[in-house]
Every structure is written in C-alpha cells, then in structure tokens.
Coordinates of C-alpha atoms in Angstrom, one line a residue:
M1047 CA 167.3 13.6 146.6
P1048 CA 165.8 12.9 150.1
L1049 CA 163.1 10.2 150.2
L1050 CA 159.6 11.2 151.1
D1051 CA 158.8 10.7 154.8
P1052 CA 155.3 9.2 155.1
R1053 CA 154.9 11.0 158.4
S1054 CA 154.9 14.4 156.6
L1055 CA 151.8 13.4 154.7
P1056 CA 148.3 14.1 156.0
A1057 CA 147.3 11.2 158.2
P1058 CA 144.4 9.1 157.0
Q1059 CA 141.3 9.1 159.0
L1060 CA 140.6 5.6 160.4
W1061 CA 136.9 5.0 160.8
E1062 CA 136.8 1.5 162.1
A1063 CA 139.3 -1.2 163.0
S1064 CA 139.2 -4.5 164.7
F1065 CA 141.9 -7.0 165.6
D1066 CA 141.1 -10.7 165.9
G1067 CA 144.6 -11.9 166.4
E1068 CA 145.3 -12.6 162.8
S1069 CA 144.1 -9.8 160.6
A1070 CA 142.7 -6.3 160.9
R1071 CA 140.1 -4.6 158.8
F1072 CA 139.8 -0.8 158.4
S1073 CA 138.6 1.9 156.1
V1074 CA 140.3 5.1 155.2
E1075 CA 138.9 8.4 154.1
D1076 CA 140.6 10.6 151.6
P1077 CA 141.9 13.6 153.6
Y1078 CA 141.2 15.9 150.6
Q1079 CA 137.6 14.8 150.3
G1080 CA 136.1 18.0 151.7
S1081 CA 133.8 19.0 154.4
S1082 CA 132.3 16.3 156.7
A1083 CA 129.1 18.2 157.3
P1084 CA 127.0 16.1 154.9
Q1085 CA 128.4 13.0 156.6
A1086 CA 127.4 14.3 160.0
R1087 CA 123.9 15.1 158.8
R1088 CA 123.6 11.6 157.3
K1089 CA 124.8 10.0 160.5
L1090 CA 122.4 12.1 162.5
H1091 CA 119.6 11.0 160.2
V1092 CA 120.5 7.3 160.7
V1093 CA 120.6 7.7 164.5
V1094 CA 117.2 9.4 164.6
C1095 CA 115.7 6.8 162.3
R1096 CA 117.2 4.0 164.4
L1097 CA 115.8 5.5 167.6
L1098 CA 112.4 5.9 165.9
V1099 CA 112.3 2.3 164.9
E1100 CA 113.3 1.2 168.4
L1101 CA 110.5 3.3 169.9
C1102 CA 108.0 1.8 167.5
E1103 CA 109.2 -1.7 168.3
R1104 CA 109.0 -1.1 172.0
F1105 CA 105.6 0.4 171.6
T1106 CA 104.3 -2.8 170.0
F1107 CA 106.0 -4.9 172.6
F1108 CA 104.6 -3.1 175.7
G1109 CA 101.2 -2.7 174.0
T1110 CA 101.0 -6.5 173.6
V1111 CA 102.3 -7.3 177.1
C1112 CA 100.5 -4.7 179.2
N1113 CA 97.1 -6.5 179.4
M1114 CA 98.0 -10.0 178.3
I1115 CA 97.1 -11.6 181.6
L1116 CA 93.7 -9.8 181.7
F1117 CA 93.0 -11.0 178.1
C1118 CA 94.1 -14.6 178.9
T1119 CA 92.0 -15.0 182.1
I1120 CA 88.8 -13.2 181.0
K1121 CA 88.7 -13.7 177.2
L1122 CA 90.4 -17.2 176.9
G1123 CA 89.4 -18.5 180.3
Y1124 CA 92.9 -19.3 181.5
R1125 CA 93.8 -19.8 185.2
N1126 CA 96.1 -17.3 186.9
H1127 CA 99.3 -19.4 186.7
E1128 CA 98.6 -20.3 183.1
A1129 CA 98.2 -16.7 182.1
A1130 CA 101.4 -15.8 184.0
I1131 CA 103.3 -18.6 182.2
V1132 CA 102.1 -17.3 178.7
N1133 CA 103.2 -13.8 179.6
L1134 CA 106.6 -14.8 180.9
C1135 CA 107.3 -17.1 177.9
F1136 CA 106.4 -14.3 175.4
V1137 CA 108.8 -11.9 177.1
G1138 CA 111.5 -14.6 177.2
I1139 CA 111.1 -15.5 173.5
S1140 CA 111.2 -11.8 172.6
T1141 CA 114.4 -11.4 174.6
L1142 CA 116.0 -14.6 173.2
S1143 CA 115.1 -14.0 169.5
P1144 CA 117.5 -11.1 168.9
V1145 CA 120.4 -13.3 170.0
L1146 CA 119.4 -16.2 167.7
I1147 CA 118.6 -14.0 164.7
G1148 CA 121.7 -11.9 165.2
W1149 CA 123.8 -15.1 165.2
L1150 CA 122.0 -16.4 162.1
S1151 CA 122.4 -13.2 160.2
E1152 CA 126.0 -12.6 161.3
N1153 CA 127.5 -13.9 158.1
C1154 CA 124.5 -13.4 155.9
T1155 CA 125.3 -11.3 152.8
R1156 CA 121.6 -10.5 152.2
R1157 CA 120.8 -8.9 155.6
S1158 CA 118.1 -6.7 154.0
R1159 CA 116.1 -9.9 153.2
V1160 CA 116.4 -11.0 156.8
I1161 CA 115.0 -7.7 158.1
Y1162 CA 112.2 -7.7 155.5
L1163 CA 111.3 -11.2 156.5
C1164 CA 111.3 -10.3 160.2
A1165 CA 109.3 -7.2 159.6
F1166 CA 106.7 -9.3 157.7
L1167 CA 106.5 -11.8 160.5
H1168 CA 106.1 -8.9 163.0
F1169 CA 103.3 -7.4 160.8
V1170 CA 101.4 -10.7 160.5
G1171 CA 101.9 -11.6 164.2
T1172 CA 100.5 -8.3 165.4
A1173 CA 97.7 -8.5 162.8
L1174 CA 96.6 -11.9 164.2
L1175 CA 96.1 -10.5 167.7
P1176 CA 93.1 -8.3 166.7
V1177 CA 91.6 -11.4 164.9
V1178 CA 91.6 -13.2 168.3
A1179 CA 90.6 -10.2 170.4
F1180 CA 88.0 -8.6 168.1
P1181 CA 84.4 -9.1 169.2
F1182 CA 83.0 -11.3 166.4
E1183 CA 79.6 -11.3 167.9
D1184 CA 79.2 -7.6 167.2
F1185 CA 79.3 -8.1 163.4
Y1186 CA 79.6 -11.7 162.3
I1187 CA 75.9 -12.6 162.2
D1188 CA 74.3 -14.4 159.2
V1189 CA 70.9 -13.9 157.8
H1190 CA 69.3 -16.2 160.3
H1191 CA 70.7 -14.0 163.1
I1192 CA 73.0 -16.7 164.4
V1193 CA 76.2 -15.4 166.0
H1194 CA 79.4 -16.9 164.7
T1195 CA 82.4 -16.7 167.0
L1196 CA 85.8 -18.4 167.1
A1197 CA 86.0 -21.5 169.2
K1198 CA 88.4 -21.4 172.2
K1199 CA 90.8 -23.8 170.5
E1200 CA 91.0 -21.7 167.4
Q1201 CA 91.4 -18.5 169.4
S1202 CA 94.3 -20.1 171.4
L1203 CA 95.9 -21.3 168.2
L1204 CA 95.8 -17.9 166.5
F1205 CA 96.8 -16.2 169.7
Y1206 CA 99.9 -18.4 170.2
T1207 CA 100.8 -18.1 166.5
G1208 CA 100.5 -14.3 166.6
L1209 CA 102.6 -14.1 169.7
L1210 CA 105.4 -16.3 168.3
M1211 CA 105.5 -14.5 165.0
A1212 CA 105.6 -11.1 166.7
A1213 CA 108.4 -12.3 169.0
I1214 CA 110.5 -13.5 166.1
G1215 CA 109.9 -10.3 164.2
T1216 CA 111.0 -8.3 167.3
G1217 CA 114.2 -10.3 167.4
G1218 CA 115.1 -9.4 163.8
I1219 CA 114.4 -5.7 164.2
R1220 CA 116.4 -5.5 167.4
A1221 CA 119.3 -7.7 166.2
I1222 CA 119.9 -6.0 162.9
I1223 CA 118.7 -2.4 163.2
C1224 CA 118.7 -1.6 167.0
P1225 CA 121.6 -3.5 168.6
L1226 CA 123.5 -1.7 171.4
S1227 CA 126.8 -2.3 169.5
A1228 CA 125.5 0.1 166.8
Y1229 CA 126.1 3.1 169.1
S1230 CA 129.9 2.9 169.0
L1231 CA 130.7 2.6 172.7
Q1232 CA 134.2 1.3 172.3
E1233 CA 136.1 4.4 173.4
Y1234 CA 133.9 5.5 176.3
D1235 CA 135.1 5.3 179.9
W1236 CA 132.8 4.0 182.6
R1237 CA 131.4 7.3 183.5
K1238 CA 130.4 8.1 179.9
L1239 CA 129.0 4.6 179.6
T1240 CA 126.9 5.1 182.7
S1241 CA 125.6 8.3 181.3
F1242 CA 124.8 6.6 178.0
F1243 CA 122.9 3.7 179.5
N1244 CA 121.1 6.0 182.0
W1245 CA 119.6 8.0 179.1
F1246 CA 119.1 4.9 176.9
Y1247 CA 117.0 3.2 179.4
W1248 CA 115.3 6.5 180.3
L1249 CA 114.1 6.8 176.7
M1250 CA 112.8 3.2 176.8
N1251 CA 111.0 3.9 180.1
L1252 CA 109.5 7.1 178.7
N1253 CA 108.1 5.1 175.7
S1254 CA 106.7 2.4 178.0
L1255 CA 105.1 5.1 180.2
V1256 CA 103.2 6.4 177.2
V1257 CA 102.1 2.9 176.3
F1258 CA 100.9 1.9 179.7
M1259 CA 99.0 5.2 180.1
G1260 CA 97.2 5.0 176.7
I1261 CA 96.8 1.4 175.6
S1262 CA 96.0 0.0 179.0
Y1263 CA 93.0 2.3 179.4
I1264 CA 91.8 1.7 175.8
Q1265 CA 92.1 -2.1 176.2
Q1266 CA 90.3 -2.2 179.5
S1267 CA 87.8 0.6 179.7
V1268 CA 87.0 2.2 176.3
A1269 CA 87.2 -0.7 173.8
Q1270 CA 89.1 -3.5 175.5
N1271 CA 89.1 -5.8 172.5
L1272 CA 90.3 -3.2 170.0
G1273 CA 93.4 -2.3 171.9
F1274 CA 95.5 -4.8 170.0
L1275 CA 95.0 -2.8 166.9
I1276 CA 97.3 -0.1 168.3
P1277 CA 100.4 -2.4 168.2
F1278 CA 99.5 -3.2 164.6
M1279 CA 99.5 0.5 163.7
S1280 CA 102.8 0.9 165.4
V1281 CA 104.3 -1.8 163.3
V1282 CA 103.1 0.0 160.2
M1283 CA 105.1 3.1 161.4
A1284 CA 108.2 1.0 161.9
L1285 CA 107.9 -0.6 158.4
I1286 CA 107.6 2.9 156.8
T1287 CA 110.7 4.0 158.7
I1288 CA 112.7 0.9 157.6
H1289 CA 111.6 1.4 154.0
M1290 CA 112.7 5.1 154.0
V1291 CA 116.3 4.5 155.2
R1292 CA 116.8 0.7 154.7
N1293 CA 120.4 1.0 153.6
E1294 CA 121.5 3.2 156.4
L1295 CA 119.7 1.3 159.1
L1296 CA 121.3 -2.0 158.3
Y1297 CA 124.0 -2.3 160.9
Q1298 CA 127.1 -4.3 159.9
P1299 CA 128.6 -6.0 162.9
R1300 CA 132.3 -6.0 163.5
K1301 CA 134.2 -9.1 162.6
G1302 CA 136.6 -10.9 164.9
G1303 CA 134.1 -12.1 167.5
S1304 CA 131.5 -14.7 167.0
L1305 CA 129.3 -16.7 169.4
L1306 CA 130.3 -19.9 167.5
V1307 CA 134.0 -19.0 168.0
T1308 CA 133.4 -18.6 171.7
L1309 CA 131.6 -22.0 171.9
G1310 CA 134.3 -23.5 169.8
V1311 CA 137.0 -22.3 172.2
F1312 CA 135.0 -23.7 175.2
T1313 CA 134.6 -27.1 173.6
N1314 CA 138.1 -27.3 172.3
A1315 CA 139.5 -26.3 175.8
V1316 CA 137.4 -29.0 177.5
R1317 CA 138.7 -31.7 175.0
M1318 CA 142.3 -30.5 175.2
C1319 CA 142.2 -30.2 178.9
C1320 CA 141.1 -33.8 179.3
T1321 CA 143.8 -34.9 176.9
N1322 CA 146.5 -33.0 178.6
Y1323 CA 145.7 -34.2 182.0
R1324 CA 145.4 -37.8 180.8
H1325 CA 148.7 -37.9 179.0
L1326 CA 150.9 -34.9 179.9
G1327 CA 149.4 -33.5 183.0
G1328 CA 148.3 -29.9 183.6
R1329 CA 150.7 -27.4 182.1
V1330 CA 148.6 -24.2 181.8
S1331 CA 147.4 -21.6 184.3
T1332 CA 143.7 -21.8 183.4
W1333 CA 141.9 -24.6 181.6
L1334 CA 140.8 -22.3 178.7
D1335 CA 144.5 -21.9 177.8
C1336 CA 144.4 -25.5 176.5
A1337 CA 142.6 -24.2 173.4
K1338 CA 145.5 -22.0 172.4
E1339 CA 147.5 -23.0 169.4
N1340 CA 150.8 -23.0 171.3
N1341 CA 149.3 -25.5 173.7
G1342 CA 148.0 -27.8 171.0
G1343 CA 144.6 -26.2 170.6
R1344 CA 142.9 -24.8 167.5
Y1345 CA 142.4 -21.2 168.4
S1346 CA 144.6 -18.1 168.5
E1347 CA 145.6 -16.4 171.7
S1348 CA 143.4 -13.5 171.0
H1349 CA 140.3 -15.7 170.7
V1350 CA 141.1 -17.5 173.9
E1351 CA 141.8 -14.4 175.8
N1352 CA 138.4 -12.9 174.6
T1353 CA 136.6 -16.1 175.8
K1354 CA 138.4 -15.9 179.2
A1355 CA 137.1 -12.3 179.6
L1356 CA 133.6 -13.5 178.8
F1357 CA 133.8 -16.3 181.3
R1358 CA 134.9 -13.9 184.1
L1359 CA 131.5 -12.2 183.6
F1360 CA 129.5 -15.4 184.0
P1361 CA 129.0 -15.1 187.8
L1362 CA 127.5 -11.6 187.2
F1363 CA 125.2 -13.0 184.6
S1364 CA 124.2 -16.0 186.8
F1365 CA 123.1 -13.8 189.6
Q1366 CA 120.8 -11.9 187.2
L1367 CA 118.5 -15.0 186.9
L1368 CA 116.8 -14.7 190.3
Y1369 CA 116.8 -10.9 190.0
R1370 CA 115.0 -11.2 186.6
I1371 CA 112.4 -13.5 188.2
C1372 CA 111.7 -10.8 190.8
I1373 CA 111.4 -8.1 188.2
M1374 CA 109.1 -10.0 186.0
Q1375 CA 106.5 -10.2 188.8
T1376 CA 105.4 -6.7 187.7
S1377 CA 103.7 -8.1 184.6
S1378 CA 102.7 -11.5 186.2
G1379 CA 102.2 -11.9 189.9
Y1380 CA 101.7 -8.2 190.8
F1381 CA 99.3 -7.9 187.9
I1382 CA 97.2 -10.7 189.2
Q1383 CA 97.3 -9.3 192.7
T1384 CA 96.2 -5.8 191.4
M1385 CA 93.4 -7.4 189.3
N1386 CA 92.0 -8.9 192.5
S1387 CA 92.0 -5.6 194.4
N1388 CA 89.6 -2.7 194.3
L1389 CA 90.3 -0.6 191.2
N1390 CA 87.7 2.1 192.0
F1391 CA 89.5 5.4 192.6
Y1392 CA 86.9 8.1 193.5
G1393 CA 84.4 6.8 190.9
L1394 CA 87.1 6.1 188.3
L1395 CA 87.9 2.5 187.4
L1396 CA 91.7 2.4 187.2
P1397 CA 93.3 0.3 184.4
I1398 CA 95.2 -2.6 185.9
A1399 CA 98.3 -2.1 183.8
A1400 CA 98.4 1.5 184.8
M1401 CA 99.8 0.4 188.2
T1402 CA 103.0 -0.5 186.2
I1403 CA 103.4 3.3 185.7
I1404 CA 104.2 3.5 189.4
S1405 CA 107.2 1.3 188.8
I1406 CA 108.3 3.4 185.7
I1407 CA 108.1 6.8 187.4
P1408 CA 111.1 6.1 189.8
Q1409 CA 113.2 5.1 186.8
L1410 CA 112.3 8.4 185.0
I1411 CA 113.1 10.4 188.1
L1412 CA 116.3 8.6 189.2
A1413 CA 118.1 8.5 185.9
P1414 CA 118.5 12.3 185.6
C1415 CA 119.4 12.4 189.3
F1416 CA 122.1 9.8 188.9
E1417 CA 123.4 11.6 185.8
C1418 CA 123.7 14.9 187.8
L1419 CA 125.5 13.1 190.6
N1420 CA 127.9 11.3 188.3
S1421 CA 128.8 14.4 186.3
R1422 CA 128.9 17.1 189.0
F1423 CA 129.0 15.8 192.6
F1424 CA 131.1 12.6 192.5
P1425 CA 133.9 14.0 190.3
R1426 CA 134.5 16.7 193.0
L1427 CA 134.7 14.1 195.7
G1428 CA 137.1 12.0 193.7
H1429 CA 135.1 8.8 194.2
G1430 CA 131.6 7.5 194.0
P1431 CA 129.5 4.3 194.2
T1432 CA 130.8 1.5 192.1
P1433 CA 128.6 -0.2 189.5
S1434 CA 128.7 -3.5 191.5
G1435 CA 127.6 -1.6 194.6
S1436 CA 124.6 -0.2 192.7
I1437 CA 123.7 -3.7 191.5
I1438 CA 123.7 -5.0 195.1
C1439 CA 121.4 -2.2 196.2
G1440 CA 119.1 -3.0 193.2
H1441 CA 119.0 -6.7 194.0
L1442 CA 118.1 -5.8 197.6
C1443 CA 115.3 -3.6 196.5
A1444 CA 113.8 -6.3 194.3
A1445 CA 113.9 -8.9 197.1
L1446 CA 112.3 -6.4 199.6
S1447 CA 109.6 -5.7 197.0
L1448 CA 108.6 -9.4 196.9
L1449 CA 108.6 -9.6 200.7
L1450 CA 106.5 -6.5 200.9
A1451 CA 104.1 -8.0 198.3
G1452 CA 103.6 -11.0 200.6
I1453 CA 102.8 -8.8 203.5
Y1454 CA 100.3 -6.8 201.5
E1455 CA 98.7 -10.1 200.3
L1456 CA 98.1 -11.1 204.0
Y1457 CA 96.7 -7.6 204.7
R1458 CA 94.5 -7.7 201.6
K1459 CA 92.7 -10.8 202.8
D1460 CA 91.3 -9.0 205.8
F1461 CA 89.1 -6.8 203.6
P1462 CA 85.6 -8.1 202.5
L1463 CA 84.9 -9.1 199.0
V1464 CA 83.1 -6.8 196.5
E1465 CA 81.9 -7.2 193.0
Q1466 CA 84.0 -5.6 190.2
T1467 CA 83.4 -5.6 186.5
L1468 CA 86.4 -6.1 184.3
S1469 CA 86.1 -6.4 180.5
G1470 CA 82.4 -7.2 180.8
K1471 CA 82.9 -9.9 183.4
V1472 CA 81.9 -9.6 187.1
L1473 CA 84.7 -10.7 189.5
L1474 CA 84.8 -11.0 193.3
V1475 CA 87.8 -9.0 194.5
S1476 CA 89.1 -7.6 197.7
S1477 CA 87.8 -4.2 198.7
M1478 CA 91.3 -3.0 199.5
P1479 CA 92.2 -0.1 197.2
S1480 CA 94.7 -1.2 194.6
Y1481 CA 96.8 2.0 195.0
Q1482 CA 97.9 0.7 198.4
L1483 CA 100.1 -1.8 196.5
A1484 CA 102.2 1.1 195.2
P1485 CA 105.3 0.7 197.5
Q1486 CA 106.1 -2.8 196.0
Y1487 CA 105.9 -1.3 192.5
V1488 CA 108.2 1.6 193.6
L1489 CA 110.8 -0.8 195.0
L1490 CA 110.9 -2.7 191.7
G1491 CA 111.3 0.6 189.8
V1492 CA 114.2 1.7 192.0
A1493 CA 115.8 -1.8 191.5
E1494 CA 115.6 -1.5 187.7
A1495 CA 117.0 2.1 187.8
L1496 CA 120.0 0.8 189.7
V1497 CA 120.7 -2.5 188.1
L1498 CA 120.1 -2.2 184.3
P1499 CA 122.6 0.6 183.5
C1500 CA 125.3 -0.6 185.9
C1501 CA 125.1 -4.2 184.7
S1502 CA 125.3 -3.0 181.1
V1503 CA 128.3 -0.8 182.0
I1504 CA 130.2 -3.7 183.5
T1505 CA 129.4 -6.0 180.6
V1506 CA 130.6 -3.5 178.0
K1507 CA 133.6 -2.1 179.9
L1508 CA 135.2 -5.4 181.0
V1509 CA 135.5 -7.2 177.7
P1510 CA 137.5 -6.4 174.5
G1511 CA 135.7 -4.5 171.7
Q1512 CA 135.6 -7.6 169.5
V1513 CA 133.4 -9.5 171.9
R1514 CA 131.3 -6.7 173.4
G1515 CA 128.4 -7.7 171.2
I1516 CA 128.7 -11.3 172.3
A1517 CA 128.8 -10.2 175.9
M1518 CA 125.5 -8.3 175.5
H1519 CA 124.0 -11.3 173.8
I1520 CA 125.0 -13.5 176.7
L1521 CA 123.5 -11.0 179.1
S1522 CA 120.3 -11.2 177.0
L1523 CA 120.4 -15.0 177.1
F1524 CA 120.5 -15.0 180.9
G1525 CA 117.6 -12.4 180.9
A1526 CA 115.5 -14.7 178.7
A1527 CA 116.5 -17.7 180.9
G1528 CA 115.2 -15.7 183.9
C1529 CA 111.9 -15.3 182.3
F1530 CA 111.6 -19.0 181.4
L1531 CA 112.7 -19.9 185.0
G1532 CA 110.0 -17.6 186.3
A1533 CA 107.4 -19.4 184.2
L1534 CA 108.7 -22.7 185.3
L1535 CA 108.6 -21.6 189.0
A1536 CA 105.0 -20.5 188.6
G1537 CA 104.0 -23.9 187.2
V1538 CA 106.0 -25.8 189.8
A1539 CA 104.5 -23.8 192.6
F1540 CA 101.0 -24.4 191.4
S1541 CA 101.6 -28.2 190.9
A1542 CA 103.6 -28.8 194.1
S1543 CA 101.1 -26.9 196.3
G1544 CA 98.0 -28.2 194.6
G1545 CA 97.1 -24.7 193.4
N1546 CA 97.5 -23.2 196.9
W1547 CA 100.6 -21.0 196.2
Y1548 CA 99.3 -19.7 192.8
P1549 CA 95.5 -20.0 193.3
A1550 CA 92.9 -19.3 190.6
F1551 CA 90.8 -17.5 193.3
L1552 CA 93.2 -15.6 195.5
P1553 CA 91.0 -15.5 198.7
L1554 CA 91.1 -19.3 198.9
G1555 CA 94.8 -19.6 198.4
H1556 CA 98.1 -18.4 199.8
L1557 CA 99.8 -16.4 197.1
E1558 CA 101.8 -14.7 199.9
R1559 CA 103.8 -17.9 200.4
F1560 CA 105.0 -17.7 196.8
Y1561 CA 106.1 -14.1 197.3
F1562 CA 107.9 -15.0 200.5
F1563 CA 109.7 -17.9 198.9
V1564 CA 110.9 -15.9 195.9
G1565 CA 111.8 -12.9 198.1
S1566 CA 113.9 -15.1 200.4
L1567 CA 115.7 -16.5 197.3
G1568 CA 116.3 -12.9 196.2
L1569 CA 117.8 -12.0 199.6
L1570 CA 120.1 -15.1 199.4
N1571 CA 121.0 -14.1 195.8
T1572 CA 121.9 -10.6 197.0
L1573 CA 124.1 -11.9 199.8
C1574 CA 126.0 -14.3 197.4
F1575 CA 126.6 -11.6 194.9
W1576 CA 127.8 -9.2 197.6
K1577 CA 130.4 -11.9 198.5
I1578 CA 131.9 -11.9 195.0
S1579 CA 131.2 -8.3 193.9
H1580 CA 134.8 -7.3 194.9
R1581 CA 136.3 -9.4 192.1
Y1582 CA 134.7 -7.1 189.5
N1583 CA 136.4 -4.0 191.0
D1584 CA 139.7 -5.9 190.8
L1585 CA 138.7 -7.3 187.4
E1586 CA 138.5 -3.7 186.0
Q1587 CA 142.2 -3.1 186.7
E1588 CA 143.2 -6.6 185.4
M1589 CA 141.3 -6.0 182.2
E1590 CA 143.0 -2.6 181.7
L1591 CA 146.4 -4.4 181.9
G1592 CA 145.2 -7.3 179.9
F1593 CA 143.8 -5.2 177.0
R1594 CA 146.7 -2.8 176.8
G1595 CA 148.7 -5.3 174.8
S1596 CA 146.0 -6.1 172.4
R1597 CA 145.0 -2.5 171.9
L1598 CA 148.6 -1.5 171.2
E1599 CA 149.0 -4.3 168.7
E1600 CA 145.8 -3.2 167.0
K1601 CA 147.0 0.4 166.8
L1602 CA 150.3 -0.8 165.3
I1603 CA 148.5 -2.8 162.7
Q1604 CA 146.3 0.3 161.9
H1605 CA 149.4 2.4 161.5
E1606 CA 151.2 -0.1 159.4
R1607 CA 148.2 -0.4 157.1
S1608 CA 147.9 3.4 156.9
L1609 CA 151.5 3.6 155.7
R1610 CA 150.9 1.0 153.1
F1611 CA 148.0 3.1 151.9
Y1612 CA 150.6 5.6 150.8
E1613 CA 152.7 2.9 149.1
S1614 CA 155.4 2.8 151.7
V1615 CA 156.8 0.0 153.8
L1616 CA 157.9 0.3 157.4
D1617 CA 160.4 -2.2 158.8
W1618 CA 159.4 -2.9 162.4
T1619 CA 162.6 -4.9 163.2
Y1620 CA 164.8 -1.8 163.5
P1621 CA 164.5 1.0 166.0
F1622 CA 164.5 3.5 163.1
S1623 CA 163.2 2.8 159.6
P1624 CA 165.4 3.1 156.6
M1625 CA 163.3 6.0 155.4
E1626 CA 164.2 8.0 158.5
T1627 CA 168.0 7.4 158.0
A1628 CA 167.9 8.1 154.3
V1629 CA 169.0 11.6 153.2

C-alpha cells in the first residue's frame, strides 16, 4: 500500500513565523475550520479600535503641546527660553517613553496590567493640568471674600507632575496598543511601504489639524484656562475604547529580536574584538563578527547579522538629530516669534497655535500627490525619486526655513511696537502681521512631508523582520535625543550670549542669530548626508542578498514544522525523501 504523501494534504495556513537563528515559532489554522469572514470582521474591528485609540492619544498630546509656551510665559511667568525648554523636554519624554515601556513590557506576561497602569497615569496627568490652569480666583473665595490661589511653586510642581505622568502614559499606550510593528509590514515592497507611511502620517496630521484649529482657539480666546479640560475628555474616550476591546488591542511583539540582545551583541563584540587583537590579531571582516559563536563570542550568527543591519542605519539616524532640532522650532522658537507679532487679522485675534496649521496643510496636500505619483506616474517611467533623495530635499527645506525665519526676524524689528492682549495680559509686540511668517511654516511642512515617510520606509525596509521594531525604536530614540538637544541648545544659546540670542523681550535681543546658527548647521547636515546617501541605495541591494539566506532558512523551518503537524518527518539530507520513493 503506498504511503501517504504529505504534499497531497491541504496545506496549513501559516499566520506568523519568526526565525532567530535557533528556533521558529508559528501558528497553524485548521484548513477545515470554515469561512474566514468572522475573522476578517474581527481583525477590522481591532484595526478600527487601534486607530481610534491612536487618534485619541494624539489628540491629548497635541492639545497639551499647542499652547504650552503661552501658558508657561503668561500664567507661570517663565522666560522665553525656559518655556521652550519645557516644551521640548515634554515632547522628548513623550517620544522616549514608548521605547522604554515597550522594552520593559517585552517579556511581561501581564501586559494588560501595564496598559491599565499607563492609562491611569495618563488620566491622572491630564487631570492635573486643569488643576494648574483653572482660574481659582473665579470660585475659590471664602466667607471673608479672600481669594485663594495656588502659589507659583505649587503650580509648577503640579504642572511638571502632570506633564511627566501624561508623557509616561502616552508611552504605554503607543508601545503596547499602537506600535508600527502591529500593522504587519513585513511583506511590503518599498512602494507599498511608502504608500502606507504617507497615509499613516496623513491621518496623524489630519488629527493635529483638528486639534490646532479647535483647542488653540478655546485656550486663547474663549476660555483660555479651560482648554486643558479637552485633553482630559479625550483620555476618557481612549480609556473607554481600551475597555471595550482590551484583549484584541494588546499587541504581542514578535520574538527573536530584543533591544537587550542588540546591546549585548555590541558589548560582547567590543570585548571580544579587544581580546582578539591583543592575543590573536584581527581575524574577522567587521568588528561585530567577533560576537559570533564561531569566533568565540556568545551570540548566534543571526543575532549578529541583525545587529550589523541596525548599525548600518546609524548614520541615517544620526543625521536626524539636527533635522529634528529644526522641525521642533515650530512649537518653540516659531511660536515665540509669532506670539511677539501682530495677531490682529481684520479685527479677529488669531490664535498663536493656529499658525501651526500652515505647516500642517502642506503635509495634507502633498501626501495624496506623492501617492498619485508613486502609483501612476513613476511606474510608467520605470524610475522615480529614491527615499534618500527625498530626505535630502526635506533636510534642505528645514534648513532654509530657519534661515528665512532669521531674515523675517530682522525685518520684523523695523515695525513699531503695539500693545496686544493675550490671555488677559497686555504685551508689547511688533506691528508686523503674523501671517507674513507663513513661508517659514510652509517650508517646515514640506520638509516633514518628505522626510518622515521616507525615513520610516528606509528603516523598515533595510532590516530583517525580527529587528524592525527595534529599528523603529532606535529611530524614536534619536528623535527624542533631537528634542533634548534642541532644549540644551536653547539653554546654551541663552547662557552663552547673556540672553541676547534667546531674549525675554525680542526687540532688545537678536533671535535671528540663533536662527542663522541653527540654519547653517542644518545646511551642513544636509551636505554631509548627501555625501553618504548613496550607500543606502547600495545597501538596499546588499540587504536583499543578505536576507535571502535567512528568509529561505525561515521558510524551510516553516515547511518542516508544517509537515510535522501532519505527523510526518522529512529527511533534508537526501535530494528526495523516503516518502517520495516509497510505492
């Protein structure tokens, strides 16, 4: 009687697999299970809920950031550079916390408790902000008609506590529920990845547009101190969504890649490299190969090759530091410049944060245009702009925006001073209309539309699937480092110039020198990245060749496991298995 050929059986459907050099994990679905329509609806439900949570979280973030400098300078009495440092540090911590919490919860079995704790911290943090901003003098009066208000020290303490708790809560929500690795980007080519990231950032910008149009006006014009209640209400919406679908929203990261493993490969390679050169001399092609087991190290070849792929992206990440400093001027330096300009527009007092809308509109317009070109025009030509070329253009636009801001600052000083009331306080500002600063905002918007999707595409495309999450985390780390460096630069510029480069009263200082300095650094950063950008075009071909072996090995392991699922064994040492030769 002929033996049963396993290839004649229905093939199991592999949902997920990962190969870390030693083992593979997978899950199979019974081919006779029935229709997959309920599963498709359930997956759609999860995706919609995940997007809803992400929109609510971004709503609270932008609602807190959009007028933070105005609140710090007028309500808390901070100087301009101090308010800019607080703003940049909050954005940096909010960018850094998803990486740290994602690392801490990577091997946590009770991930639901982590997300509940982060949601609670987010709730308490955003609830503390209205306590600081609420006008106590309007209602907190005792029987002797004595006004009781919070002291400046207590206000600052509550303000910083609320910001820190909100930033940590944001990290947990983004790390566990809304990571980019949850969108299954493993099998996309670079054109589909570009399309995904174009629309992904388009949705984020659409959400920020709504925030800056609504909250900024409420905070400044209608009820400036009650505006922080809106982020609080948005957190309530996010908590309800998490409670409804808490099981489906908890994203389980793929195994086989860990930030600790990457750091371990690095430290072990440094130690083994020093030992080899001291005793045996150099015997490897690259210094990271010293961490391989066959060279006396502690890590498998797969782990080391993944780490080498990550290190090839470090120059790209490093050049994002100065670019991020330029981009963050929208919510810091540009905000201060706009606040000290004439906001009167035909009798209407424009909200300061509404100027940020001018930098968002180009991103909303350019994303569909880029999508149309990538899907219709460039395929007919057979070629198109490379992601690295788009990043160069974006860096150039950001540097030119800073230089243009310096020119506008010189031009703005020629206008006479006028009185302007902001949040109940009369300020002396330049009579130059604030809308004349629009070109510098537009250039930053164009820069973000060019850089963000392309940088994400390169990061995801040029590393193996096991470490793509780590690559995005490292990119976030460099983005957070850019925010912290921007805060440090503002503080150093104020201290080194005696307050001249970042003045508390702009007509008596030279803020344009700060802009010219940062813009010049941006031009130098663009030139240096242009010099090395060609290696990423070559790297794409190298990575395809380098990953081919690991992907083939992963597929072989998947196939072997699928055969074992049917209680059969396949001998890989022969060109034909015994089952095939049996009759």
